[in-house]
Amino acid sequence: MPELLIKYTNPKVKEALIDFSKYLDFTIEKQKVKKVVKLTKQKDDTVIEQIEKGLREALLIRKGKMKGMTVKELLNEK
């Protein structure tokens, strides 16, 4: 049987579809909601650590204690 997925934000659309289903002989099934993934503490710490590392490197480059990368080096970095 063919399926049609309709996404809507207005609750009146749902009511209209239910009314149509009575007259046009089709069924409406509720779509299963996908599980939402939240960042864990471990992932948050990793991101924060990477940001702090980048800021420390920028400070060292600014003070002349570390050589900065050219754009070409940055683009060719793997």
JSON list of C-alpha atoms in Angstrom, two decimals:
[
{"chain": "A", "resi": 1, "resn": "MET", "atom": "CA", "xyz": [0.00, 0.00, 0.00]},
{"chain": "A", "resi": 2, "resn": "PRO", "atom": "CA", "xyz": [1.40, 3.45, -0.89]},
{"chain": "A", "resi": 3, "resn": "GLU", "atom": "CA", "xyz": [2.32, 5.73, 1.95]},
{"chain": "A", "resi": 4, "resn": "LEU", "atom": "CA", "xyz": [2.32, 9.48, 2.25]},
{"chain": "A", "resi": 5, "resn": "LEU", "atom": "CA", "xyz": [4.13, 11.44, 4.94]},
{"chain": "A", "resi": 6, "resn": "ILE", "atom": "CA", "xyz": [2.65, 14.81, 5.81]},
{"chain": "A", "resi": 7, "resn": "LYS", "atom": "CA", "xyz": [4.46, 17.14, 8.19]},
{"chain": "A", "resi": 8, "resn": "TYR", "atom": "CA", "xyz": [2.48, 19.96, 9.70]},
{"chain": "A", "resi": 9, "resn": "THR", "atom": "CA", "xyz": [2.79, 22.58, 12.41]},
{"chain": "A", "resi": 10, "resn": "ASN", "atom": "CA", "xyz": [-0.81, 23.75, 12.57]},
{"chain": "A", "resi": 11, "resn": "PRO", "atom": "CA", "xyz": [-3.02, 21.44, 14.69]},
{"chain": "A", "resi": 12, "resn": "LYS", "atom": "CA", "xyz": [-6.00, 22.22, 12.44]},
{"chain": "A", "resi": 13, "resn": "VAL", "atom": "CA", "xyz": [-4.30, 20.28, 9.65]},
{"chain": "A", "resi": 14, "resn": "LYS", "atom": "CA", "xyz": [-4.47, 17.13, 11.75]},
{"chain": "A", "resi": 15, "resn": "GLU", "atom": "CA", "xyz": [-8.19, 17.63, 12.32]},
{"chain": "A", "resi": 16, "resn": "ALA", "atom": "CA", "xyz": [-8.74, 18.14, 8.58]},
{"chain": "A", "resi": 17, "resn": "LEU", "atom": "CA", "xyz": [-6.79, 14.98, 7.74]},
{"chain": "A", "resi": 18, "resn": "ILE", "atom": "CA", "xyz": [-8.87, 12.96, 10.19]},
{"chain": "A", "resi": 19, "resn": "ASP", "atom": "CA", "xyz": [-12.06, 14.27, 8.56]},
{"chain": "A", "resi": 20, "resn": "PHE", "atom": "CA", "xyz": [-10.72, 13.47, 5.07]},
{"chain": "A", "resi": 21, "resn": "SER", "atom": "CA", "xyz": [-9.74, 9.98, 6.17]},
{"chain": "A", "resi": 22, "resn": "LYS", "atom": "CA", "xyz": [-13.37, 9.19, 7.02]},
{"chain": "A", "resi": 23, "resn": "TYR", "atom": "CA", "xyz": [-14.60, 10.15, 3.56]},
{"chain": "A", "resi": 24, "resn": "LEU", "atom": "CA", "xyz": [-11.69, 8.95, 1.41]},
{"chain": "A", "resi": 25, "resn": "ASP", "atom": "CA", "xyz": [-11.11, 5.63, 3.18]},
{"chain": "A", "resi": 26, "resn": "PHE", "atom": "CA", "xyz": [-7.50, 5.96, 4.36]},
{"chain": "A", "resi": 27, "resn": "THR", "atom": "CA", "xyz": [-5.86, 5.53, 7.75]},
{"chain": "A", "resi": 28, "resn": "ILE", "atom": "CA", "xyz": [-3.67, 7.88, 9.71]},
{"chain": "A", "resi": 29, "resn": "GLU", "atom": "CA", "xyz": [-0.79, 6.43, 11.68]},
{"chain": "A", "resi": 30, "resn": "LYS", "atom": "CA", "xyz": [1.26, 8.34, 14.17]},
{"chain": "A", "resi": 31, "resn": "GLN", "atom": "CA", "xyz": [4.92, 8.48, 13.17]},
{"chain": "A", "resi": 32, "resn": "LYS", "atom": "CA", "xyz": [7.38, 7.16, 15.72]},
{"chain": "A", "resi": 33, "resn": "VAL", "atom": "CA", "xyz": [9.47, 9.90, 17.25]},
{"chain": "A", "resi": 34, "resn": "LYS", "atom": "CA", "xyz": [13.19, 9.45, 16.83]},
{"chain": "A", "resi": 35, "resn": "LYS", "atom": "CA", "xyz": [15.27, 9.48, 19.97]},
{"chain": "A", "resi": 36, "resn": "VAL", "atom": "CA", "xyz": [16.95, 12.81, 20.64]},
{"chain": "A", "resi": 37, "resn": "VAL", "atom": "CA", "xyz": [20.64, 12.52, 21.43]},
{"chain": "A", "resi": 38, "resn": "LYS", "atom": "CA", "xyz": [21.92, 14.88, 24.08]},
{"chain": "A", "resi": 39, "resn": "LEU", "atom": "CA", "xyz": [25.55, 15.77, 24.58]},
{"chain": "A", "resi": 40, "resn": "THR", "atom": "CA", "xyz": [27.05, 13.99, 27.52]},
{"chain": "A", "resi": 41, "resn": "LYS", "atom": "CA", "xyz": [29.37, 15.57, 30.04]},
{"chain": "A", "resi": 42, "resn": "GLN", "atom": "CA", "xyz": [32.31, 13.76, 28.46]},
{"chain": "A", "resi": 43, "resn": "LYS", "atom": "CA", "xyz": [31.63, 15.22, 25.00]},
{"chain": "A", "resi": 44, "resn": "ASP", "atom": "CA", "xyz": [31.11, 18.69, 26.47]},
{"chain": "A", "resi": 45, "resn": "ASP", "atom": "CA", "xyz": [34.46, 18.48, 28.26]},
{"chain": "A", "resi": 46, "resn": "THR", "atom": "CA", "xyz": [36.21, 17.41, 25.07]},
{"chain": "A", "resi": 47, "resn": "VAL", "atom": "CA", "xyz": [34.86, 20.39, 23.14]},
{"chain": "A", "resi": 48, "resn": "ILE", "atom": "CA", "xyz": [35.79, 22.79, 25.93]},
{"chain": "A", "resi": 49, "resn": "GLU", "atom": "CA", "xyz": [39.29, 21.30, 26.15]},
{"chain": "A", "resi": 50, "resn": "GLN", "atom": "CA", "xyz": [39.79, 21.74, 22.39]},
{"chain": "A", "resi": 51, "resn": "ILE", "atom": "CA", "xyz": [38.68, 25.36, 22.58]},
{"chain": "A", "resi": 52, "resn": "GLU", "atom": "CA", "xyz": [41.03, 26.03, 25.51]},
{"chain": "A", "resi": 53, "resn": "LYS", "atom": "CA", "xyz": [43.93, 24.38, 23.62]},
{"chain": "A", "resi": 54, "resn": "GLY", "atom": "CA", "xyz": [43.24, 26.59, 20.59]},
{"chain": "A", "resi": 55, "resn": "LEU", "atom": "CA", "xyz": [43.17, 29.71, 22.75]},
{"chain": "A", "resi": 56, "resn": "ARG", "atom": "CA", "xyz": [46.48, 28.75, 24.42]},
{"chain": "A", "resi": 57, "resn": "GLU", "atom": "CA", "xyz": [48.07, 28.23, 20.98]},
{"chain": "A", "resi": 58, "resn": "ALA", "atom": "CA", "xyz": [46.73, 31.59, 19.76]},
{"chain": "A", "resi": 59, "resn": "LEU", "atom": "CA", "xyz": [48.24, 33.29, 22.81]},
{"chain": "A", "resi": 60, "resn": "LEU", "atom": "CA", "xyz": [51.63, 31.64, 22.21]},
{"chain": "A", "resi": 61, "resn": "ILE", "atom": "CA", "xyz": [51.55, 32.68, 18.54]},
{"chain": "A", "resi": 62, "resn": "ARG", "atom": "CA", "xyz": [50.69, 36.23, 19.55]},
{"chain": "A", "resi": 63, "resn": "LYS", "atom": "CA", "xyz": [53.61, 36.34, 22.00]},
{"chain": "A", "resi": 64, "resn": "GLY", "atom": "CA", "xyz": [55.96, 35.00, 19.29]},
{"chain": "A", "resi": 65, "resn": "LYS", "atom": "CA", "xyz": [56.72, 31.79, 21.19]},
{"chain": "A", "resi": 66, "resn": "MET", "atom": "CA", "xyz": [55.05, 29.60, 18.57]},
{"chain": "A", "resi": 67, "resn": "LYS", "atom": "CA", "xyz": [54.97, 29.78, 14.78]},
{"chain": "A", "resi": 68, "resn": "GLY", "atom": "CA", "xyz": [51.52, 30.22, 13.26]},
{"chain": "A", "resi": 69, "resn": "MET", "atom": "CA", "xyz": [50.31, 28.27, 10.24]},
{"chain": "A", "resi": 70, "resn": "THR", "atom": "CA", "xyz": [49.92, 29.83, 6.83]},
{"chain": "A", "resi": 71, "resn": "VAL", "atom": "CA", "xyz": [46.61, 29.45, 5.03]},
{"chain": "A", "resi": 72, "resn": "LYS", "atom": "CA", "xyz": [48.22, 27.00, 2.61]},
{"chain": "A", "resi": 73, "resn": "GLU", "atom": "CA", "xyz": [49.46, 24.84, 5.51]},
{"chain": "A", "resi": 74, "resn": "LEU", "atom": "CA", "xyz": [46.07, 25.01, 7.16]},
{"chain": "A", "resi": 75, "resn": "LEU", "atom": "CA", "xyz": [44.22, 23.91, 4.01]},
{"chain": "A", "resi": 76, "resn": "ASN", "atom": "CA", "xyz": [46.65, 21.03, 3.35]},
{"chain": "A", "resi": 77, "resn": "GLU", "atom": "CA", "xyz": [46.51, 19.81, 6.96]},
{"chain": "A", "resi": 78, "resn": "LYS", "atom": "CA", "xyz": [45.14, 16.30, 7.43]}
]
